[in-house]
Coordinates of C-alpha atoms in Angstrom, one line a residue:
M496 CA 72.6 82.4 113.4
H497 CA 71.0 84.2 110.2
R498 CA 69.9 81.1 109.1
H499 CA 66.0 80.8 109.8
L500 CA 66.0 84.8 108.1
L501 CA 67.8 83.6 105.2
I502 CA 65.6 80.6 104.7
L503 CA 62.8 83.4 105.0
M504 CA 64.7 85.6 102.5
L505 CA 65.3 82.3 100.1
L506 CA 61.6 81.7 99.9
L507 CA 60.3 85.5 99.5
C508 CA 62.6 85.4 96.3
C509 CA 60.6 82.9 95.0
L510 CA 57.3 84.3 95.4
G511 CA 55.6 85.0 92.4
V512 CA 58.1 82.6 90.2
N513 CA 56.3 79.3 90.4
A514 CA 53.2 80.0 88.7
Q515 CA 54.2 78.2 85.5
Q516 CA 56.5 75.6 86.7
Q517 CA 53.4 74.3 88.3
Q518 CA 52.7 73.0 84.5
D519 CA 56.0 70.7 84.9
T520 CA 56.0 67.8 86.5
A521 CA 59.7 67.2 86.2
F522 CA 60.5 70.9 87.1
R523 CA 58.2 70.8 90.3
K524 CA 60.3 68.0 91.4
L525 CA 63.2 69.5 90.4
Y526 CA 62.2 72.2 92.2
K527 CA 61.4 70.3 95.6
Q528 CA 64.6 68.8 95.3
Y529 CA 66.5 72.1 95.6
F530 CA 64.8 73.5 99.0
K531 CA 65.6 69.7 100.0
L532 CA 69.4 70.2 99.0
Y533 CA 69.2 73.7 100.2
N534 CA 69.3 72.5 104.3
E535 CA 71.6 69.5 103.4
P536 CA 75.2 70.7 103.9
E537 CA 76.7 67.8 103.6
K538 CA 75.4 67.4 99.6
E539 CA 76.9 70.7 98.9
K540 CA 77.9 69.1 95.2
E541 CA 74.7 67.5 94.5
F542 CA 72.7 71.2 95.8
W543 CA 75.1 73.4 93.2
E544 CA 74.4 71.2 90.3
T545 CA 70.5 71.2 90.7
S546 CA 70.8 75.0 91.1
K547 CA 72.5 74.9 88.0
K548 CA 69.5 73.0 86.4
V549 CA 66.8 75.2 87.6
E550 CA 68.7 78.5 86.3
A551 CA 68.8 76.3 83.2
Y552 CA 65.3 75.8 83.2
Y553 CA 64.6 79.4 83.9
K554 CA 67.0 80.8 81.3
K555 CA 65.5 78.6 77.9
Q556 CA 62.0 80.0 79.3
G557 CA 63.0 83.1 79.0
R558 CA 62.2 84.1 82.7
Q559 CA 65.3 86.6 83.0
R560 CA 64.2 87.8 86.6
S561 CA 63.5 84.2 87.6
Y562 CA 66.7 83.3 87.1
Y563 CA 68.7 86.1 88.4
K564 CA 66.3 85.4 91.8
M565 CA 67.8 81.7 91.7
R566 CA 71.4 83.4 91.2
Q567 CA 70.5 85.3 93.8
N568 CA 69.8 81.9 96.5
E569 CA 73.7 81.3 95.7
V570 CA 74.6 84.0 97.2
L571 CA 72.6 83.4 100.1
Y572 CA 73.4 79.9 100.5
L573 CA 77.1 81.0 100.3
V574 CA 76.4 83.5 103.4
D575 CA 74.1 80.7 105.5
H576 CA 77.4 78.2 105.4
G577 CA 79.9 80.9 106.5
R578 CA 81.4 81.9 102.9
A579 CA 81.0 85.5 103.1
Y580 CA 84.1 86.5 100.6
Q581 CA 82.8 84.3 98.6
A582 CA 79.5 85.6 99.1
I583 CA 80.3 88.8 97.8
K584 CA 82.4 87.4 94.5
R585 CA 79.6 85.7 93.7
S586 CA 77.3 88.8 93.7
N587 CA 80.1 90.6 91.6
E588 CA 80.2 87.9 89.4
I589 CA 76.0 87.9 88.9
L590 CA 76.4 91.8 88.4
E591 CA 78.6 91.6 85.3
E592 CA 76.6 89.2 84.0
M593 CA 73.8 91.4 84.1
K594 CA 76.1 94.2 82.6
S595 CA 77.1 91.9 79.7
E596 CA 73.4 90.6 79.2
G597 CA 72.3 94.0 79.7
A598 CA 69.9 93.0 82.6
K599 CA 68.4 95.7 84.7
H600 CA 67.6 93.9 88.0
Y601 CA 70.4 95.3 90.0
D602 CA 67.9 95.2 93.2
I603 CA 68.7 91.5 93.5
V604 CA 72.7 92.1 93.8
Y605 CA 72.1 95.2 95.9
T606 CA 69.7 92.9 98.6
S607 CA 72.3 89.9 98.3
L608 CA 75.1 92.0 99.3
A609 CA 73.1 93.8 102.0
T610 CA 72.5 90.3 103.2
V611 CA 76.2 89.8 103.2
Y612 CA 76.8 92.8 105.3
E613 CA 74.0 91.7 107.3
S614 CA 75.1 88.3 108.4
R615 CA 78.8 89.9 109.1
G616 CA 76.9 92.9 111.6
N617 CA 77.7 95.3 109.6
Y618 CA 74.1 97.1 109.7
R619 CA 75.2 100.6 108.4
M620 CA 76.3 98.7 105.1
A621 CA 73.7 96.3 105.1
K622 CA 71.2 99.2 105.5
Q623 CA 72.8 101.6 102.4
Y624 CA 72.6 98.6 100.0
F625 CA 69.0 97.9 100.9
M626 CA 68.2 101.5 100.3
E627 CA 70.0 101.3 97.1
S628 CA 67.3 98.0 96.2
L629 CA 64.4 100.1 97.2
K630 CA 65.1 102.8 94.8
I631 CA 65.1 100.5 91.9
V632 CA 63.1 97.5 92.6
N633 CA 59.5 96.9 90.7
Q634 CA 57.4 98.3 92.9
A635 CA 55.1 95.3 91.9
D636 CA 57.4 92.8 93.3
S637 CA 55.9 92.3 96.6
G638 CA 58.1 89.6 97.5
A639 CA 61.1 91.7 97.1
L640 CA 59.6 94.4 99.1
I641 CA 58.5 92.3 102.2
S642 CA 62.0 91.1 101.9
I643 CA 63.9 94.5 102.2
Y644 CA 61.3 96.2 104.3
S645 CA 61.4 93.5 106.7
R646 CA 65.1 93.5 107.2
I647 CA 65.3 97.1 107.6
A648 CA 63.0 97.5 110.2
A649 CA 65.3 94.5 111.8
L650 CA 68.2 96.4 111.1
Q651 CA 66.8 99.8 112.7
S652 CA 65.0 98.4 115.4
T653 CA 68.0 98.4 118.2
R654 CA 69.5 101.4 117.1
E655 CA 67.0 103.9 115.8
P656 CA 63.6 101.8 116.9
K657 CA 61.1 104.7 115.7
E658 CA 62.4 104.5 112.4
A659 CA 62.1 101.1 112.5
W660 CA 58.3 100.9 113.3
E661 CA 57.7 102.7 110.3
W662 CA 59.9 100.0 108.2
N663 CA 57.8 97.3 109.7
E664 CA 54.3 98.8 109.4
K665 CA 55.3 98.8 105.3
F666 CA 56.1 95.2 105.6
G667 CA 53.2 94.3 107.5
S668 CA 50.5 96.1 105.1
L669 CA 52.4 93.3 102.4
A670 CA 52.8 90.5 104.7
I671 CA 48.7 90.2 105.8
V672 CA 48.1 87.9 103.2
Y673 CA 51.1 85.4 103.8
P674 CA 50.9 83.8 107.6
D675 CA 54.5 83.0 107.9
Y676 CA 55.7 86.8 107.4
Y677 CA 52.7 88.5 109.1
K678 CA 53.9 86.6 112.5
M679 CA 57.2 87.8 111.6
Y680 CA 55.4 91.3 111.5
L681 CA 54.2 90.8 114.8
S682 CA 57.3 89.4 116.1
Q683 CA 59.4 92.6 115.1
K684 CA 56.4 94.8 116.3
G685 CA 57.4 93.1 119.8
Q686 CA 60.9 94.0 119.7
I687 CA 61.0 97.3 118.4
S688 CA 58.7 98.4 121.1
F689 CA 60.8 96.7 123.9
F690 CA 63.7 99.2 122.4
M691 CA 61.2 102.0 122.7
S692 CA 61.1 101.1 126.3
D693 CA 57.4 102.1 125.3
K694 CA 55.5 99.3 127.3
A695 CA 51.9 100.4 125.7
K696 CA 52.6 99.2 122.3
F697 CA 54.7 96.3 123.4
T698 CA 51.1 95.1 125.0
K699 CA 49.2 95.7 122.2
A700 CA 52.1 93.9 119.7
K701 CA 51.9 90.8 122.4
A702 CA 47.9 90.5 122.4
E703 CA 48.1 90.8 118.2
F704 CA 51.0 88.3 118.6
D705 CA 48.9 85.5 120.9
N706 CA 46.1 86.1 119.1
Y707 CA 47.3 85.5 115.5
L708 CA 49.0 82.2 116.9
K709 CA 45.8 81.3 118.1
Q710 CA 44.2 82.0 114.7
H711 CA 47.1 79.8 112.4
H712 CA 49.2 76.7 113.6
F713 CA 52.7 77.3 113.0
V714 CA 55.1 74.6 113.3
D715 CA 58.0 76.6 114.4
S716 CA 58.7 78.8 117.5
V717 CA 60.3 81.7 115.9
G718 CA 59.1 84.9 117.7
M719 CA 57.7 82.8 121.1
V720 CA 60.4 83.2 123.4
S721 CA 61.5 86.5 122.6
M722 CA 58.5 87.9 123.2
S723 CA 58.3 86.0 126.7
I724 CA 61.8 87.8 127.4
F725 CA 60.3 91.2 126.4
Q726 CA 57.3 91.1 128.6
K727 CA 58.7 89.6 131.4
S728 CA 61.5 92.5 131.1
F729 CA 58.8 95.3 131.4
N730 CA 57.2 93.3 133.9
G731 CA 60.4 93.6 136.2
Q732 CA 61.1 90.0 135.8
Y733 CA 64.9 90.9 134.7
D734 CA 66.5 87.7 136.1
E735 CA 64.2 85.3 134.2
A736 CA 64.3 87.3 130.8
L737 CA 67.9 86.9 131.5
A738 CA 68.0 83.4 132.2
L739 CA 65.9 82.9 128.8
L740 CA 68.5 84.8 127.2
D741 CA 71.3 82.4 128.1
Q742 CA 69.7 79.4 126.4
K743 CA 71.9 77.9 123.6
E744 CA 69.7 79.6 121.1
V745 CA 66.5 81.6 121.2
P746 CA 64.7 81.4 118.2
G747 CA 64.1 84.5 116.3
L748 CA 66.9 86.1 117.8
D749 CA 70.7 86.5 116.2
L750 CA 73.6 86.3 118.7
I751 CA 74.3 90.4 118.3
T752 CA 70.5 91.0 119.0
I753 CA 70.6 89.2 122.2
H754 CA 73.6 91.0 123.3
D755 CA 71.4 94.3 122.3
V756 CA 68.8 92.8 124.3
K757 CA 70.7 92.1 127.4
G758 CA 72.3 95.5 127.5
H759 CA 68.7 97.3 127.2
I760 CA 67.6 95.1 130.0
Y761 CA 70.6 96.3 132.3
E762 CA 69.9 99.7 131.3
M763 CA 66.2 99.7 132.7
M764 CA 67.8 97.9 136.1
G765 CA 70.2 101.0 136.3
R766 CA 73.1 98.7 136.0
Y767 CA 75.5 100.7 133.7
D768 CA 78.4 98.6 134.3
L769 CA 76.7 95.4 133.1
C770 CA 75.4 97.4 130.2
M771 CA 79.4 98.4 129.4
K772 CA 80.2 95.2 130.0
E773 CA 77.4 93.7 127.4
S774 CA 78.4 96.5 124.9
A775 CA 82.2 95.3 124.9
I776 CA 81.1 91.4 124.2
R777 CA 78.6 92.9 121.8
R778 CA 81.3 94.6 120.0
D779 CA 84.1 91.6 120.0
L780 CA 81.6 89.3 118.3
R781 CA 80.5 91.8 115.7
D782 CA 84.3 92.7 115.4
S783 CA 84.8 88.9 115.3
L784 CA 82.4 88.5 111.8
N785 CA 83.3 91.9 110.3
S786 CA 86.9 91.3 110.5
D787 CA 86.1 87.9 108.7
L788 CA 85.6 89.8 105.6
L789 CA 88.4 92.3 105.6
Y790 CA 91.1 89.1 106.5
D791 CA 90.1 87.3 103.1
N792 CA 91.3 91.2 101.4
I793 CA 94.4 92.4 103.5
N794 CA 95.0 89.6 105.8
E795 CA 95.2 91.5 109.4
V796 CA 93.4 94.4 111.0
N797 CA 94.1 94.9 114.6
A798 CA 91.5 97.7 116.3
E799 CA 91.5 97.9 120.3
T800 CA 89.3 101.0 121.7
G801 CA 90.6 100.3 125.6
L802 CA 86.7 99.5 126.4
T803 CA 87.7 96.4 128.6
L804 CA 89.9 98.2 130.5
L805 CA 88.1 100.7 131.3
T806 CA 85.1 98.3 132.4
E807 CA 87.6 96.9 134.5
K808 CA 88.8 99.6 136.2
A809 CA 84.9 101.0 136.7
E810 CA 84.5 97.6 138.4
K811 CA 87.6 97.8 141.0
D812 CA 86.8 101.4 141.7
H813 CA 83.0 100.3 142.2
E814 CA 84.2 97.4 145.0
A815 CA 86.8 99.5 146.2
M816 CA 83.7 102.1 147.1
I817 CA 81.8 99.0 148.8
R818 CA 84.7 98.2 151.0
E819 CA 85.2 101.4 151.9
A820 CA 81.5 101.9 153.0
A821 CA 81.6 98.4 155.0
K822 CA 84.8 99.7 157.0
E823 CA 83.2 103.1 157.4
R824 CA 79.6 101.0 159.1
E825 CA 81.8 98.4 161.2
H826 CA 83.2 101.7 162.8
W827 CA 80.1 103.3 163.4
F828 CA 78.7 99.9 164.8
A829 CA 81.9 99.8 167.1
A830 CA 81.4 103.8 168.4
V831 CA 77.2 102.6 169.1
I832 CA 78.3 99.8 171.5
G833 CA 81.5 101.9 173.2
L834 CA 79.6 104.8 173.7
L835 CA 76.1 104.2 174.5
A836 CA 76.0 108.0 175.5
V837 CA 76.4 109.6 172.7
A838 CA 73.9 107.1 170.3
L839 CA 71.4 109.5 169.1
G840 CA 74.3 111.4 167.7
L841 CA 76.2 108.4 166.0
V842 CA 72.7 107.4 164.3
A843 CA 72.4 111.1 162.8
S844 CA 76.0 110.9 161.7
R845 CA 75.3 107.2 160.2
Y846 CA 72.4 108.5 158.3
L847 CA 74.4 111.4 157.0
Q848 CA 76.8 108.9 156.0
K849 CA 74.5 106.4 154.4
R850 CA 73.3 109.8 151.8
R851 CA 76.7 110.5 151.0
Y852 CA 77.6 107.4 150.0
Q853 CA 73.9 107.6 148.3
K854 CA 75.3 110.5 146.3
K855 CA 78.8 108.9 145.2
L856 CA 76.8 105.8 144.0
L857 CA 74.9 108.1 141.8
K858 CA 78.0 110.3 140.5
Q859 CA 79.4 106.7 140.1
N860 CA 76.3 105.4 138.0
K861 CA 76.4 109.0 135.4
E862 CA 80.4 108.3 135.3
L863 CA 79.6 104.7 134.0
E864 CA 77.3 106.0 132.0
I865 CA 79.3 108.7 130.3
A866 CA 82.0 106.3 129.8
L867 CA 79.4 104.2 128.2
D868 CA 78.6 106.8 125.4
H869 CA 82.7 107.4 124.7
A870 CA 82.8 103.6 124.1
Q871 CA 80.0 103.1 122.0
E872 CA 81.3 106.5 120.2
S873 CA 84.8 104.6 119.7
D874 CA 83.4 101.9 118.9
R875 CA 81.5 103.5 116.1
M876 CA 84.4 104.9 114.8
K877 CA 86.0 101.3 114.7
T878 CA 82.8 100.0 112.8
S879 CA 83.6 102.6 110.5
F880 CA 87.2 102.2 110.2
I881 CA 86.8 98.8 109.1
E882 CA 84.0 99.3 106.8
H883 CA 85.3 102.0 104.7
V884 CA 89.1 100.1 104.7
S885 CA 86.8 97.0 103.3
H886 CA 84.7 98.4 101.1
E887 CA 87.6 101.0 99.3
I888 CA 90.4 98.3 99.3
R889 CA 87.7 95.0 97.7
T890 CA 87.4 96.8 94.4
P891 CA 91.0 97.3 93.8
L892 CA 91.8 93.6 95.4
N893 CA 88.9 91.8 92.8
V894 CA 90.4 93.8 89.6
I895 CA 93.7 92.6 90.4
T896 CA 93.0 89.0 91.1
G897 CA 90.6 88.5 88.3
F898 CA 93.0 89.7 85.2
A899 CA 96.0 88.4 87.2
Q900 CA 94.0 84.9 86.5
V901 CA 93.6 85.8 83.5
I902 CA 96.7 86.7 81.9
T903 CA 98.2 83.8 83.8
N904 CA 96.2 81.3 82.7
P905 CA 97.7 79.5 79.7
D906 CA 93.9 78.6 78.3
Y907 CA 92.9 82.6 77.8
E908 CA 94.3 83.4 74.2
L909 CA 95.2 87.3 74.7
E910 CA 96.1 89.9 72.6
E911 CA 99.4 91.9 72.9
E912 CA 96.4 95.2 73.8
E913 CA 94.1 93.0 75.9
R914 CA 97.3 92.0 77.6
N915 CA 99.1 95.4 77.9
N916 CA 95.8 96.6 79.0
M917 CA 94.9 94.1 82.0
I918 CA 98.8 95.0 83.4
S919 CA 97.9 98.6 82.6
D920 CA 94.6 98.0 84.9
I921 CA 96.3 95.8 87.4
S922 CA 99.7 98.6 88.0
K923 CA 96.5 101.2 88.4
N924 CA 95.0 99.6 90.8
T925 CA 98.0 98.1 93.0
I926 CA 98.9 102.2 93.3
E927 CA 95.1 102.7 94.3
I928 CA 95.9 100.5 97.5
T929 CA 99.2 101.7 98.1
N930 CA 97.7 105.1 97.9
L931 CA 95.0 104.6 100.4
V932 CA 97.4 103.1 102.8
N933 CA 99.8 105.7 102.3
E934 CA 96.7 108.1 103.3
L935 CA 96.2 106.2 106.3
L936 CA 99.7 106.3 107.7
E937 CA 99.5 110.0 107.0
V938 CA 96.3 110.4 109.2
A939 CA 98.0 108.4 111.9
E940 CA 101.2 110.7 111.9
D941 CA 99.1 113.9 111.9
E942 CA 96.9 112.2 114.4
S943 CA 100.6 112.0 116.6
R944 CA 101.6 115.4 115.9
E945 CA 101.5 118.7 118.3
H946 CA 102.6 121.2 115.3
Y947 CA 104.3 121.6 112.4
E948 CA 108.0 123.4 112.1
R949 CA 107.3 126.6 110.4
N950 CA 110.7 127.2 109.1
D951 CA 110.1 127.3 105.4
N952 CA 110.2 130.5 103.9
V953 CA 107.4 129.8 100.7
N954 CA 107.1 131.6 97.8
I955 CA 103.2 131.4 97.6
H956 CA 103.1 132.4 93.8
Q957 CA 105.6 129.5 93.4
L958 CA 103.9 127.2 95.4
C959 CA 100.3 127.8 93.9
Q960 CA 101.4 127.6 90.2
E961 CA 103.1 124.0 91.3
V962 CA 99.8 122.8 92.7
I963 CA 98.1 123.8 89.7
K964 CA 100.1 122.0 87.5
N965 CA 99.4 119.0 89.8
A966 CA 95.8 119.7 89.2
S967 CA 96.3 119.9 85.8
V968 CA 97.5 116.5 85.2
I969 CA 94.7 114.8 86.5
N970 CA 92.0 117.2 85.1
N971 CA 93.2 116.6 81.9
A972 CA 91.9 119.6 80.1
H973 CA 88.4 118.5 81.0
L974 CA 87.6 121.4 82.9
Q975 CA 88.8 125.2 83.2
L976 CA 91.4 125.5 86.2
N977 CA 92.1 129.5 87.3
Y978 CA 94.7 130.7 89.5
K979 CA 94.4 134.3 91.1
N980 CA 97.1 135.6 92.8
M981 CA 96.2 139.0 94.5
L982 CA 99.7 139.2 96.7
A983 CA 103.3 140.1 95.2
Q984 CA 104.7 137.5 93.0
D985 CA 107.7 137.5 95.3
F986 CA 105.7 137.5 98.6
T987 CA 106.9 134.7 101.5
L988 CA 105.1 133.0 104.3
R989 CA 107.0 131.4 107.2
T990 CA 105.3 128.6 106.8
N991 CA 105.7 124.8 106.6
K992 CA 106.1 123.7 102.5
I993 CA 105.2 120.2 102.3
A994 CA 102.3 121.0 104.7
L995 CA 100.7 123.6 102.7
K996 CA 101.0 121.9 99.5
K997 CA 99.5 118.9 100.8
I998 CA 96.3 121.0 101.9
L999 CA 95.8 122.7 98.6
N1000 CA 96.2 119.7 96.5
Q1001 CA 93.8 117.9 98.5
L1002 CA 91.5 120.8 98.1
M1003 CA 91.7 120.8 94.8
N1004 CA 91.4 117.1 94.0
N1005 CA 88.3 117.1 96.4
A1006 CA 86.7 119.9 94.0
L1007 CA 88.0 117.9 90.4
K1008 CA 86.4 114.8 92.1
F1009 CA 83.0 116.0 92.7
T1010 CA 82.8 118.4 89.5
K1011 CA 81.6 117.1 86.4
E1012 CA 81.3 120.4 84.1
G1013 CA 82.7 124.4 84.8
E1014 CA 85.5 126.0 86.6
I1015 CA 87.8 125.4 89.8
E1016 CA 89.5 128.2 90.9
L1017 CA 92.7 129.0 93.3
K1018 CA 92.9 132.0 94.5
V1019 CA 95.3 133.7 97.3
R1020 CA 95.5 137.4 99.1
E1021 CA 96.8 138.8 102.0
R1022 CA 94.1 139.4 105.0
A1023 CA 93.9 143.3 105.7
A1024 CA 91.4 142.9 109.0
N1025 CA 93.6 140.2 111.3
G1026 CA 96.5 139.3 108.5
G1027 CA 97.7 136.0 107.7
V1028 CA 97.5 134.9 104.2
E1029 CA 93.5 133.5 102.6
F1030 CA 93.3 130.9 100.3
T1031 CA 90.3 129.7 98.5
V1032 CA 89.4 126.7 96.8
T1033 CA 86.1 126.9 94.3
D1034 CA 84.4 124.9 92.2
T1035 CA 80.9 124.8 90.2
G1036 CA 80.3 121.2 91.5
I1037 CA 77.8 119.4 92.9
G1038 CA 78.3 121.4 96.5
I1039 CA 77.7 120.1 99.9
D1040 CA 74.0 120.7 101.6
K1041 CA 74.5 123.1 104.6
K1042 CA 73.1 120.1 107.1
Y1043 CA 76.7 117.9 106.4
H1044 CA 79.2 121.1 106.8
E1045 CA 79.5 120.3 110.5
K1046 CA 80.2 116.9 109.5
I1047 CA 82.3 117.1 106.4
F1048 CA 85.9 117.2 108.4
E1049 CA 85.2 113.8 110.5
R1050 CA 86.9 111.1 110.0
F1051 CA 85.9 109.0 107.4
Y1052 CA 82.8 111.0 107.1
K1053 CA 81.4 111.2 103.5
V1054 CA 78.0 112.6 102.4
D1055 CA 78.1 110.2 99.7
N1056 CA 79.3 106.5 100.9
F1057 CA 79.5 105.2 97.3
K1058 CA 81.7 107.6 96.0
Q1059 CA 86.1 106.2 95.7
G1060 CA 87.7 107.3 98.6
L1061 CA 88.0 106.8 102.7
G1062 CA 86.5 110.0 103.9
L1063 CA 89.9 111.0 105.3
G1064 CA 91.0 113.7 102.9
L1065 CA 89.5 116.6 104.7
T1066 CA 90.0 115.8 108.2
M1067 CA 93.8 115.6 107.4
S1068 CA 93.9 119.0 105.7
H1069 CA 91.6 120.4 108.9
K1070 CA 94.2 118.9 111.4
I1071 CA 97.1 120.2 109.1
A1072 CA 95.7 123.7 109.2
E1073 CA 95.4 123.8 112.9
L1074 CA 98.9 122.2 113.2
L1075 CA 100.1 125.2 111.4
G1076 CA 98.2 127.9 113.4
G1077 CA 95.2 128.3 111.0
S1078 CA 92.1 127.2 110.2
L1079 CA 90.4 125.3 107.4
D1080 CA 86.3 126.1 106.6
I1081 CA 83.7 125.5 103.8
D1082 CA 82.0 128.9 102.8
D1083 CA 78.5 129.0 103.7
S1084 CA 77.6 131.5 101.8
Y1085 CA 78.7 130.5 98.3
K1086 CA 75.8 128.0 96.7
K1087 CA 77.4 127.1 92.8
G1088 CA 79.7 124.6 94.2
A1089 CA 81.3 124.2 97.0
R1090 CA 84.3 126.8 98.5
F1091 CA 86.8 125.9 101.0
V1092 CA 88.6 129.0 102.7
L1093 CA 92.2 127.8 104.5
I1094 CA 93.9 130.7 106.2
L1095 CA 97.4 130.6 107.5
P1096 CA 99.3 133.3 109.9
S1097 CA 101.9 135.7 108.9

């Protein structure tokens, strides 16, 4: 469904790399054959052979970036043929090759990974990789910039259209010298203004688009049908617009975007019930694409939000209201016929009843709108779950698979030390996956709890010493670990020992992860004002910007998405603290790193 976009990216990857090759007649024929084979899936073996010849040419010429752009085309080919998992593995192989050769063209790999995630409907991860690519790309490489700007604009068009507009303008400023890409810019301009619900901007974009088509001859029809759909929607011709969307294929719109457009049209119509239905269809489609990646790694993920049940219930309630209203109208008509003497009174009563019914319908629409918001939030949470689990498990699985293949391959002659190191890495990554799964199970267990039994008389000094000892093993003498006990050494607290230790270990591990130098301090004291015991874990690490303070305890939320972990540690600790009758917060006043404050009742 992303085929036309991938073809555009394939061409963009080759902008500015074929000037010298024009002098080489043999290579020019090979290059032409390469593009021909790209669109002939039945000749895949021949395509790969030709691809290797093209890459070998660039390698021999010493044109490193051109060589890696052709390697990127391998990833695009795999994506275009529905093999996303292989595309990710191929990206990792390219990255390792770059590292071994000292190449610095990492933006190519990031763009490849972004394209893979985009093809599976995982727009959040796609944007993250596009942004990483943008940080390091050569600003003189117009082809790469055109690709990144255009894709971010497309990704954000349905979710953040105002931001998408800015990215699209950057795309347009570079694409103006390339008619095919400039037409794509104008088409996206119309799409973004549609999702902004800005008719004035759309009208202007449509006029520019039509005028550009008159000035240039285009073989394809990409953008023409979608522009017509948007125009009919703004003109209130909703049925005609929806009929166009129900065609087998809409050039310029992939399946997920088609459902986004449908949902927006239903929203323009005020049909929130149909909008919810479309949201459910879109969710299932995106999950189907997203799950392909996860199934290749951990075989099964099953997450349901209950949105369909909610939609069916809303429909039944709506139909019941209509049937009830119809019966009431029949009663009123019968009364009018039977009691002519009070006709005027009955008409007035019917009028009042109609107003009450309208109010019910308005209330029902409002409830549906709220339900839609809740469903979309649930949808986002599920997406976040799939993204995080897939992303975190894939890396150790690749390590395990790769080393296992090397160890079991009789063609490789390994030294004993090399073999032991590989076995150690396999074991380490196996433990890492196990810890991730255990963390998920612990979160699920804590979510189902209503409280923790507080039957343990815990010696706080001894418990804190155990926590410091655990942290010391992980720290390996890298940072200075301090422990300050302002309680009596025999002070005991009636609480749940396992739960309390789990919170403190998590806070210490979190501090160790984000502190490169300096010290970490665990401090405990009795609260004089309100009673209870206060634990503080303070570090001199990178700290957390104040704007993220309200979000860090949310499930799967990570300030830095490229840091290892599922983003569940603080969520779990915050939940356990509440189940123990206490609280866990971040100290807003501390500026030299991060300080977390745990308060438990005595």
